[in-house]
PDB file of C-alpha atoms in Angstrom:
ATOM      1  CA  UNK A  68     -81.877 -31.795 129.565  1.00 77.00           C
ATOM      2  CA  UNK A  69     -84.672 -34.389 129.726  1.00 81.00           C
ATOM      3  CA  UNK A  70     -85.706 -35.866 126.397  1.00 91.00           C
ATOM      4  CA  UNK A  71     -88.165 -38.283 124.847  1.00 95.00           C
ATOM      5  CA  UNK A  72     -86.579 -41.590 123.859  1.00 96.00           C
ATOM      6  CA  UNK A  73     -87.836 -44.184 121.395  1.00 97.00           C
ATOM      7  CA  UNK A  74     -86.911 -47.774 120.618  1.00 96.00           C
ATOM      8  CA  UNK A  75     -86.067 -49.295 118.288  1.00 96.00           C
ATOM      9  CA  UNK A  76     -84.568 -46.689 115.979  1.00 95.00           C
ATOM     10  CA  UNK A  77     -85.344 -48.866 112.977  1.00 97.00           C
ATOM     11  CA  UNK A  78     -87.800 -51.764 112.674  1.00 97.00           C
ATOM     12  CA  UNK A  79     -88.137 -53.973 109.626  1.00 97.00           C
ATOM     13  CA  UNK A  80     -91.127 -56.282 109.463  1.00 97.00           C
ATOM     14  CA  UNK A  81     -93.083 -58.415 107.042  1.00 97.00           C
ATOM     15  CA  UNK A  82     -96.518 -57.344 105.887  1.00 97.00           C
ATOM     16  CA  UNK A  83     -99.201 -58.729 108.194  1.00 97.00           C
ATOM     17  CA  UNK A  84     -96.949 -58.897 111.242  1.00 97.00           C
ATOM     18  CA  UNK A  85     -97.592 -57.046 114.476  1.00 97.00           C
ATOM     19  CA  UNK A  86     -95.151 -54.399 115.643  1.00 98.00           C
ATOM     20  CA  UNK A  87     -94.837 -52.514 118.907  1.00 97.00           C
ATOM     21  CA  UNK A  88     -93.049 -49.200 118.962  1.00 98.00           C
ATOM     22  CA  UNK A  89     -91.855 -47.988 122.319  1.00 97.00           C
ATOM     23  CA  UNK A  90     -91.462 -44.537 123.782  1.00 97.00           C
ATOM     24  CA  UNK A  91     -90.351 -43.151 127.111  1.00 97.00           C
ATOM     25  CA  UNK A  92     -91.817 -39.655 127.460  1.00 96.00           C
ATOM     26  CA  UNK A  93     -90.262 -36.933 129.610  1.00 94.00           C
ATOM     27  CA  UNK A  94     -90.868 -37.972 133.195  1.00 91.00           C
ATOM     28  CA  UNK A  95     -93.129 -35.175 134.464  1.00 88.00           C
ATOM     29  CA  UNK A  96     -95.173 -34.930 131.271  1.00 92.00           C
ATOM     30  CA  UNK A  97     -98.774 -36.083 131.284  1.00 90.00           C
ATOM     31  CA  UNK A  98     -99.819 -35.747 127.631  1.00 92.00           C
ATOM     32  CA  UNK A  99     -98.481 -38.190 125.069  1.00 94.00           C
ATOM     33  CA  UNK A 100     -98.744 -38.337 121.309  1.00 95.00           C
ATOM     34  CA  UNK A 101     -97.902 -40.432 118.306  1.00 97.00           C
ATOM     35  CA  UNK A 102     -97.276 -38.913 114.888  1.00 96.00           C
ATOM     36  CA  UNK A 103     -96.054 -40.428 111.668  1.00 96.00           C
ATOM     37  CA  UNK A 104     -94.146 -39.019 108.729  1.00 94.00           C
ATOM     38  CA  UNK A 105     -94.003 -40.834 105.423  1.00 94.00           C
ATOM     39  CA  UNK A 106     -90.691 -40.164 103.709  1.00 90.00           C
ATOM     40  CA  UNK A 107     -90.610 -36.679 102.232  1.00 86.00           C
ATOM     41  CA  UNK A 108     -94.061 -35.772 103.483  1.00 89.00           C
ATOM     42  CA  UNK A 109     -95.491 -33.809 106.368  1.00 89.00           C
ATOM     43  CA  UNK A 110     -95.886 -34.921 109.937  1.00 92.00           C
ATOM     44  CA  UNK A 111     -99.349 -36.399 110.571  1.00 94.00           C
ATOM     45  CA  UNK A 112    -101.103 -36.686 113.917  1.00 93.00           C
ATOM     46  CA  UNK A 113    -102.188 -40.172 114.944  1.00 95.00           C
ATOM     47  CA  UNK A 114    -103.346 -40.072 118.543  1.00 95.00           C
ATOM     48  CA  UNK A 115    -103.118 -38.246 121.847  1.00 93.00           C
ATOM     49  CA  UNK A 116    -103.283 -39.885 125.269  1.00 93.00           C
ATOM     50  CA  UNK A 117    -103.981 -38.437 128.675  1.00 91.00           C
ATOM     51  CA  UNK A 118    -105.003 -39.869 132.018  1.00 89.00           C
ATOM     52  CA  UNK A 119    -104.713 -43.424 130.724  1.00 90.00           C
ATOM     53  CA  UNK A 120    -107.055 -42.972 127.834  1.00 92.00           C
ATOM     54  CA  UNK A 121    -107.105 -41.755 124.253  1.00 93.00           C
ATOM     55  CA  UNK A 122    -108.162 -38.106 124.181  1.00 90.00           C
ATOM     56  CA  UNK A 123    -108.106 -37.624 120.423  1.00 90.00           C
ATOM     57  CA  UNK A 124    -107.334 -39.659 117.317  1.00 91.00           C
ATOM     58  CA  UNK A 125    -107.127 -39.031 113.597  1.00 91.00           C
ATOM     59  CA  UNK A 126    -108.671 -40.932 110.703  1.00 91.00           C
ATOM     60  CA  UNK A 127    -105.351 -42.707 110.210  1.00 93.00           C
ATOM     61  CA  UNK A 128    -105.634 -44.297 113.654  1.00 95.00           C
ATOM     62  CA  UNK A 129    -107.970 -47.133 112.711  1.00 93.00           C
ATOM     63  CA  UNK A 130    -108.663 -50.452 114.419  1.00 94.00           C
ATOM     64  CA  UNK A 131    -105.217 -51.744 113.450  1.00 96.00           C
ATOM     65  CA  UNK A 132    -103.622 -49.252 115.835  1.00 97.00           C
ATOM     66  CA  UNK A 133    -103.649 -49.200 119.610  1.00 97.00           C
ATOM     67  CA  UNK A 134    -101.753 -47.373 122.323  1.00 97.00           C
ATOM     68  CA  UNK A 135    -100.936 -48.317 125.843  1.00 94.00           C
ATOM     69  CA  UNK A 136     -99.133 -47.020 128.880  1.00 92.00           C
ATOM     70  CA  UNK A 137     -98.198 -50.347 130.450  1.00 87.00           C
ATOM     71  CA  UNK A 138     -96.277 -48.829 133.371  1.00 87.00           C
ATOM     72  CA  UNK A 139     -95.280 -45.446 134.744  1.00 79.00           C
ATOM     73  CA  UNK A 140     -92.693 -44.704 132.097  1.00 87.00           C
ATOM     74  CA  UNK A 141     -93.423 -46.406 128.771  1.00 93.00           C
ATOM     75  CA  UNK A 142     -95.908 -45.433 126.088  1.00 96.00           C
ATOM     76  CA  UNK A 143     -96.389 -47.867 123.210  1.00 97.00           C
ATOM     77  CA  UNK A 144     -97.939 -47.884 119.767  1.00 98.00           C
ATOM     78  CA  UNK A 145     -99.027 -51.249 118.417  1.00 97.00           C
ATOM     79  CA  UNK A 146     -99.868 -51.953 114.808  1.00 97.00           C
ATOM     80  CA  UNK A 147    -101.708 -55.274 114.689  1.00 96.00           C
ATOM     81  CA  UNK A 148    -101.277 -56.295 111.070  1.00 95.00           C
ATOM     82  CA  UNK A 149     -98.849 -54.082 109.213  1.00 97.00           C
ATOM     83  CA  UNK A 150     -99.409 -52.965 105.637  1.00 96.00           C
ATOM     84  CA  UNK A 151     -96.885 -51.676 103.120  1.00 96.00           C
ATOM     85  CA  UNK A 152     -98.316 -48.190 103.494  1.00 96.00           C
ATOM     86  CA  UNK A 153     -97.518 -48.201 107.220  1.00 97.00           C
ATOM     87  CA  UNK A 154     -93.857 -47.713 106.295  1.00 97.00           C
ATOM     88  CA  UNK A 155     -92.955 -44.346 107.805  1.00 97.00           C
ATOM     89  CA  UNK A 156     -91.094 -42.631 110.606  1.00 96.00           C
ATOM     90  CA  UNK A 157     -93.118 -42.759 113.798  1.00 97.00           C
ATOM     91  CA  UNK A 158     -92.548 -40.005 116.326  1.00 96.00           C
ATOM     92  CA  UNK A 159     -93.606 -40.026 119.937  1.00 97.00           C
ATOM     93  CA  UNK A 160     -94.085 -36.658 121.651  1.00 95.00           C
ATOM     94  CA  UNK A 161     -94.993 -35.461 125.110  1.00 94.00           C
ATOM     95  CA  UNK A 162     -95.832 -32.242 126.885  1.00 91.00           C
ATOM     96  CA  UNK A 163     -96.440 -31.042 130.384  1.00 88.00           C
ATOM     97  CA  UNK A 164     -99.696 -29.633 131.694  1.00 83.00           C
ATOM     98  CA  UNK A 165     -98.699 -25.977 131.483  1.00 81.00           C
ATOM     99  CA  UNK A 166     -97.172 -25.864 127.990  1.00 77.00           C
ATOM    100  CA  UNK A 167    -100.259 -26.430 125.884  1.00 73.00           C
ATOM    101  CA  UNK A 168     -98.528 -25.863 122.571  1.00 77.00           C
ATOM    102  CA  UNK A 169     -94.980 -27.069 123.163  1.00 87.00           C
ATOM    103  CA  UNK A 170     -94.608 -30.720 122.320  1.00 90.00           C
ATOM    104  CA  UNK A 171     -91.264 -32.471 122.683  1.00 92.00           C
ATOM    105  CA  UNK A 172     -90.565 -35.063 120.032  1.00 94.00           C
ATOM    106  CA  UNK A 173     -88.500 -38.210 120.296  1.00 95.00           C
ATOM    107  CA  UNK A 174     -85.940 -39.189 117.649  1.00 94.00           C
ATOM    108  CA  UNK A 175     -88.411 -41.475 115.895  1.00 96.00           C
ATOM    109  CA  UNK A 176     -88.625 -45.114 114.852  1.00 97.00           C
ATOM    110  CA  UNK A 177     -88.267 -45.834 111.169  1.00 97.00           C
ATOM    111  CA  UNK A 178     -90.703 -48.639 110.316  1.00 98.00           C
ATOM    112  CA  UNK A 179     -90.141 -50.520 107.085  1.00 97.00           C
ATOM    113  CA  UNK A 180     -92.809 -52.995 106.015  1.00 97.00           C
ATOM    114  CA  UNK A 181     -91.733 -55.474 103.341  1.00 96.00           C
TER     115      UNK A 181
ATOM    116  CA  UNK B 233    -110.938 -29.679 108.357  1.00 68.00           C
ATOM    117  CA  UNK B 234    -107.545 -28.059 108.577  1.00 77.00           C
ATOM    118  CA  UNK B 235    -105.122 -27.118 105.815  1.00 88.00           C
ATOM    119  CA  UNK B 236    -101.869 -25.200 105.946  1.00 93.00           C
ATOM    120  CA  UNK B 237     -99.878 -23.871 103.008  1.00 95.00           C
ATOM    121  CA  UNK B 238     -96.211 -22.990 103.041  1.00 97.00           C
ATOM    122  CA  UNK B 239     -93.571 -22.754 100.282  1.00 96.00           C
ATOM    123  CA  UNK B 240     -91.851 -26.033  99.574  1.00 95.00           C
ATOM    124  CA  UNK B 241     -88.339 -24.630  99.337  1.00 96.00           C
ATOM    125  CA  UNK B 242     -86.389 -21.472 100.120  1.00 97.00           C
ATOM    126  CA  UNK B 243     -82.719 -20.728  99.476  1.00 97.00           C
ATOM    127  CA  UNK B 244     -80.701 -17.984 101.158  1.00 96.00           C
ATOM    128  CA  UNK B 245     -77.088 -17.104 101.886  1.00 97.00           C
ATOM    129  CA  UNK B 246     -75.278 -17.144 105.187  1.00 97.00           C
ATOM    130  CA  UNK B 247     -75.864 -13.979 107.193  1.00 97.00           C
ATOM    131  CA  UNK B 248     -79.056 -13.085 105.359  1.00 97.00           C
ATOM    132  CA  UNK B 249     -82.640 -12.852 106.632  1.00 97.00           C
ATOM    133  CA  UNK B 250     -85.334 -15.207 105.392  1.00 97.00           C
ATOM    134  CA  UNK B 251     -89.088 -15.264 105.938  1.00 97.00           C
ATOM    135  CA  UNK B 252     -91.145 -18.453 105.668  1.00 98.00           C
ATOM    136  CA  UNK B 253     -94.854 -17.835 105.257  1.00 97.00           C
ATOM    137  CA  UNK B 254     -97.745 -20.002 106.336  1.00 97.00           C
ATOM    138  CA  UNK B 255    -101.417 -19.557 105.547  1.00 97.00           C
ATOM    139  CA  UNK B 256    -104.021 -21.728 107.165  1.00 94.00           C
ATOM    140  CA  UNK B 257    -107.663 -22.682 106.913  1.00 92.00           C
ATOM    141  CA  UNK B 258    -109.041 -24.246 110.053  1.00 84.00           C
ATOM    142  CA  UNK B 259    -112.414 -24.844 111.583  1.00 81.00           C
ATOM    143  CA  UNK B 260    -111.076 -23.525 114.886  1.00 81.00           C
ATOM    144  CA  UNK B 261    -107.853 -21.839 115.966  1.00 85.00           C
ATOM    145  CA  UNK B 262    -105.939 -21.926 119.208  1.00 86.00           C
ATOM    146  CA  UNK B 263    -102.459 -21.072 118.000  1.00 89.00           C
ATOM    147  CA  UNK B 264     -99.757 -21.369 115.347  1.00 93.00           C
ATOM    148  CA  UNK B 265     -96.495 -23.142 116.131  1.00 94.00           C
ATOM    149  CA  UNK B 266     -93.248 -23.555 114.243  1.00 96.00           C
ATOM    150  CA  UNK B 267     -91.020 -26.616 114.297  1.00 95.00           C
ATOM    151  CA  UNK B 268     -87.568 -27.228 112.823  1.00 96.00           C
ATOM    152  CA  UNK B 269     -86.568 -30.626 111.480  1.00 94.00           C
ATOM    153  CA  UNK B 270     -83.093 -31.536 110.287  1.00 94.00           C
ATOM    154  CA  UNK B 271     -82.757 -34.420 107.837  1.00 90.00           C
ATOM    155  CA  UNK B 272     -83.297 -37.679 109.691  1.00 86.00           C
ATOM    156  CA  UNK B 273     -84.106 -35.844 112.898  1.00 89.00           C
ATOM    157  CA  UNK B 274     -87.136 -35.154 115.042  1.00 90.00           C
ATOM    158  CA  UNK B 275     -89.223 -31.980 114.866  1.00 91.00           C
ATOM    159  CA  UNK B 276     -88.009 -29.446 117.426  1.00 93.00           C
ATOM    160  CA  UNK B 277     -90.276 -26.730 118.791  1.00 92.00           C
ATOM    161  CA  UNK B 278     -89.207 -23.199 117.833  1.00 94.00           C
ATOM    162  CA  UNK B 279     -91.999 -20.763 118.506  1.00 93.00           C
ATOM    163  CA  UNK B 280     -95.697 -20.310 119.196  1.00 92.00           C
ATOM    164  CA  UNK B 281     -98.212 -17.508 118.619  1.00 93.00           C
ATOM    165  CA  UNK B 282    -101.704 -17.494 120.068  1.00 90.00           C
ATOM    166  CA  UNK B 283    -102.287 -13.767 119.654  1.00 93.00           C
ATOM    167  CA  UNK B 284    -101.585 -11.344 116.820  1.00 96.00           C
ATOM    168  CA  UNK B 285     -98.126  -9.874 116.681  1.00 96.00           C
ATOM    169  CA  UNK B 286     -94.493 -10.781 116.792  1.00 96.00           C
ATOM    170  CA  UNK B 287     -92.765 -13.197 119.156  1.00 92.00           C
ATOM    171  CA  UNK B 288     -88.984 -13.022 119.252  1.00 92.00           C
ATOM    172  CA  UNK B 289     -86.633 -15.752 120.408  1.00 87.00           C
ATOM    173  CA  UNK B 290     -83.038 -14.916 119.641  1.00 91.00           C
ATOM    174  CA  UNK B 291     -82.414 -15.032 115.896  1.00 95.00           C
ATOM    175  CA  UNK B 292     -85.889 -16.446 115.258  1.00 95.00           C
ATOM    176  CA  UNK B 293     -89.136 -14.485 115.303  1.00 96.00           C
ATOM    177  CA  UNK B 294     -92.670 -15.581 114.511  1.00 97.00           C
ATOM    178  CA  UNK B 295     -95.598 -13.431 113.504  1.00 97.00           C
ATOM    179  CA  UNK B 296     -99.323 -14.077 113.463  1.00 97.00           C
ATOM    180  CA  UNK B 297    -102.290 -12.275 111.959  1.00 97.00           C
ATOM    181  CA  UNK B 298    -105.448 -14.135 112.896  1.00 94.00           C
ATOM    182  CA  UNK B 299    -107.659 -11.897 110.739  1.00 94.00           C
ATOM    183  CA  UNK B 300    -105.584 -12.891 107.688  1.00 95.00           C
ATOM    184  CA  UNK B 301    -105.116 -16.522 108.767  1.00 94.00           C
ATOM    185  CA  UNK B 302    -101.439 -15.952 108.156  1.00 96.00           C
ATOM    186  CA  UNK B 303     -98.192 -16.242 109.965  1.00 97.00           C
ATOM    187  CA  UNK B 304     -94.501 -16.294 109.237  1.00 98.00           C
ATOM    188  CA  UNK B 305     -91.219 -17.401 110.700  1.00 98.00           C
ATOM    189  CA  UNK B 306     -88.335 -14.962 110.350  1.00 97.00           C
ATOM    190  CA  UNK B 307     -84.787 -16.216 110.609  1.00 97.00           C
ATOM    191  CA  UNK B 308     -82.061 -13.624 110.946  1.00 97.00           C
ATOM    192  CA  UNK B 309     -78.273 -13.868 110.624  1.00 97.00           C
ATOM    193  CA  UNK B 310     -78.621 -17.181 108.859  1.00 97.00           C
ATOM    194  CA  UNK B 311     -76.081 -19.875 109.651  1.00 97.00           C
ATOM    195  CA  UNK B 312     -75.287 -23.045 107.740  1.00 97.00           C
ATOM    196  CA  UNK B 313     -76.776 -25.089 110.597  1.00 96.00           C
ATOM    197  CA  UNK B 314     -80.159 -23.450 109.907  1.00 97.00           C
ATOM    198  CA  UNK B 315     -80.457 -25.605 106.780  1.00 97.00           C
ATOM    199  CA  UNK B 316     -83.442 -27.765 107.666  1.00 97.00           C
ATOM    200  CA  UNK B 317     -87.159 -28.142 107.057  1.00 96.00           C
ATOM    201  CA  UNK B 318     -89.493 -25.775 108.864  1.00 97.00           C
ATOM    202  CA  UNK B 319     -93.088 -26.722 109.592  1.00 95.00           C
ATOM    203  CA  UNK B 320     -95.930 -24.533 110.710  1.00 96.00           C
ATOM    204  CA  UNK B 321     -98.561 -26.305 112.781  1.00 94.00           C
ATOM    205  CA  UNK B 322    -101.985 -25.323 114.028  1.00 92.00           C
ATOM    206  CA  UNK B 323    -103.912 -26.449 117.074  1.00 84.00           C
ATOM    207  CA  UNK B 324    -107.414 -26.054 115.758  1.00 73.00           C
ATOM    208  CA  UNK B 325    -109.438 -26.966 118.795  1.00 69.00           C
ATOM    209  CA  UNK B 326    -109.225 -27.215 122.529  1.00 61.00           C
ATOM    210  CA  UNK B 327    -107.792 -30.689 122.219  1.00 66.00           C
ATOM    211  CA  UNK B 328    -104.250 -31.709 121.569  1.00 71.00           C
ATOM    212  CA  UNK B 329    -104.057 -32.424 117.887  1.00 81.00           C
ATOM    213  CA  UNK B 330    -101.481 -30.487 115.889  1.00 87.00           C
ATOM    214  CA  UNK B 331    -102.004 -30.242 112.141  1.00 90.00           C
ATOM    215  CA  UNK B 332     -98.751 -29.655 110.291  1.00 92.00           C
ATOM    216  CA  UNK B 333     -98.086 -27.873 107.015  1.00 93.00           C
ATOM    217  CA  UNK B 334     -96.129 -29.567 104.273  1.00 93.00           C
ATOM    218  CA  UNK B 335     -92.859 -28.031 105.403  1.00 94.00           C
ATOM    219  CA  UNK B 336     -90.429 -25.567 103.856  1.00 97.00           C
ATOM    220  CA  UNK B 337     -86.964 -26.830 103.066  1.00 96.00           C
ATOM    221  CA  UNK B 338     -84.467 -24.047 103.781  1.00 97.00           C
ATOM    222  CA  UNK B 339     -81.065 -24.277 102.151  1.00 97.00           C
ATOM    223  CA  UNK B 340     -78.430 -21.882 103.442  1.00 97.00           C
ATOM    224  CA  UNK B 341     -75.507 -21.355 101.081  1.00 96.00           C
ATOM    225  CA  UNK B 342     -72.088 -19.888 101.928  1.00 94.00           C
TER     226      UNK B 342
END
């Protein structure tokens, strides 16, 4: 069964450093998402991406964040200058055109900012 | 804005039936979804209701009442592997954003 993959599984970085989290969505999906989940808390929407542009973003997704689809398979989330409070699990998700409300989540990248 | 309320924790025994409730306040409503998340794992889609009524998928069923802004997830014939967190999520507009509830941690005991 096709699945969303994410790399790395765990990223440790120093405060102020840039990080890039990578995702490979399911191949025939056209809608892509990033969510984050601070330990023990709920999943929070960050951004959605369709047709090579951001379609929606939350208040969390400020100027420090950016997304990109650099080629036909990867979808990345960049955090320009990490803060301690960016420490969280970051999930990528994707969906196909027909399944409006079924999003498939990747295994997540645990980001630890020291 | 959007807010969803669900109990933080539920405990039940193997073989029993458990209901996890979710109430929501949203500025728009396009549907209520349920996701399961095991510790350290990714959320996995379980069920979705756009219209009032019951949707059944095997041992899991989900119910929605739009007039009451309320839904629930019903898990029957509980198994130990059902121990996980369960999140309700709302799509409040025609876009893509899902707003999640705080999650209900289900513990299934022998």
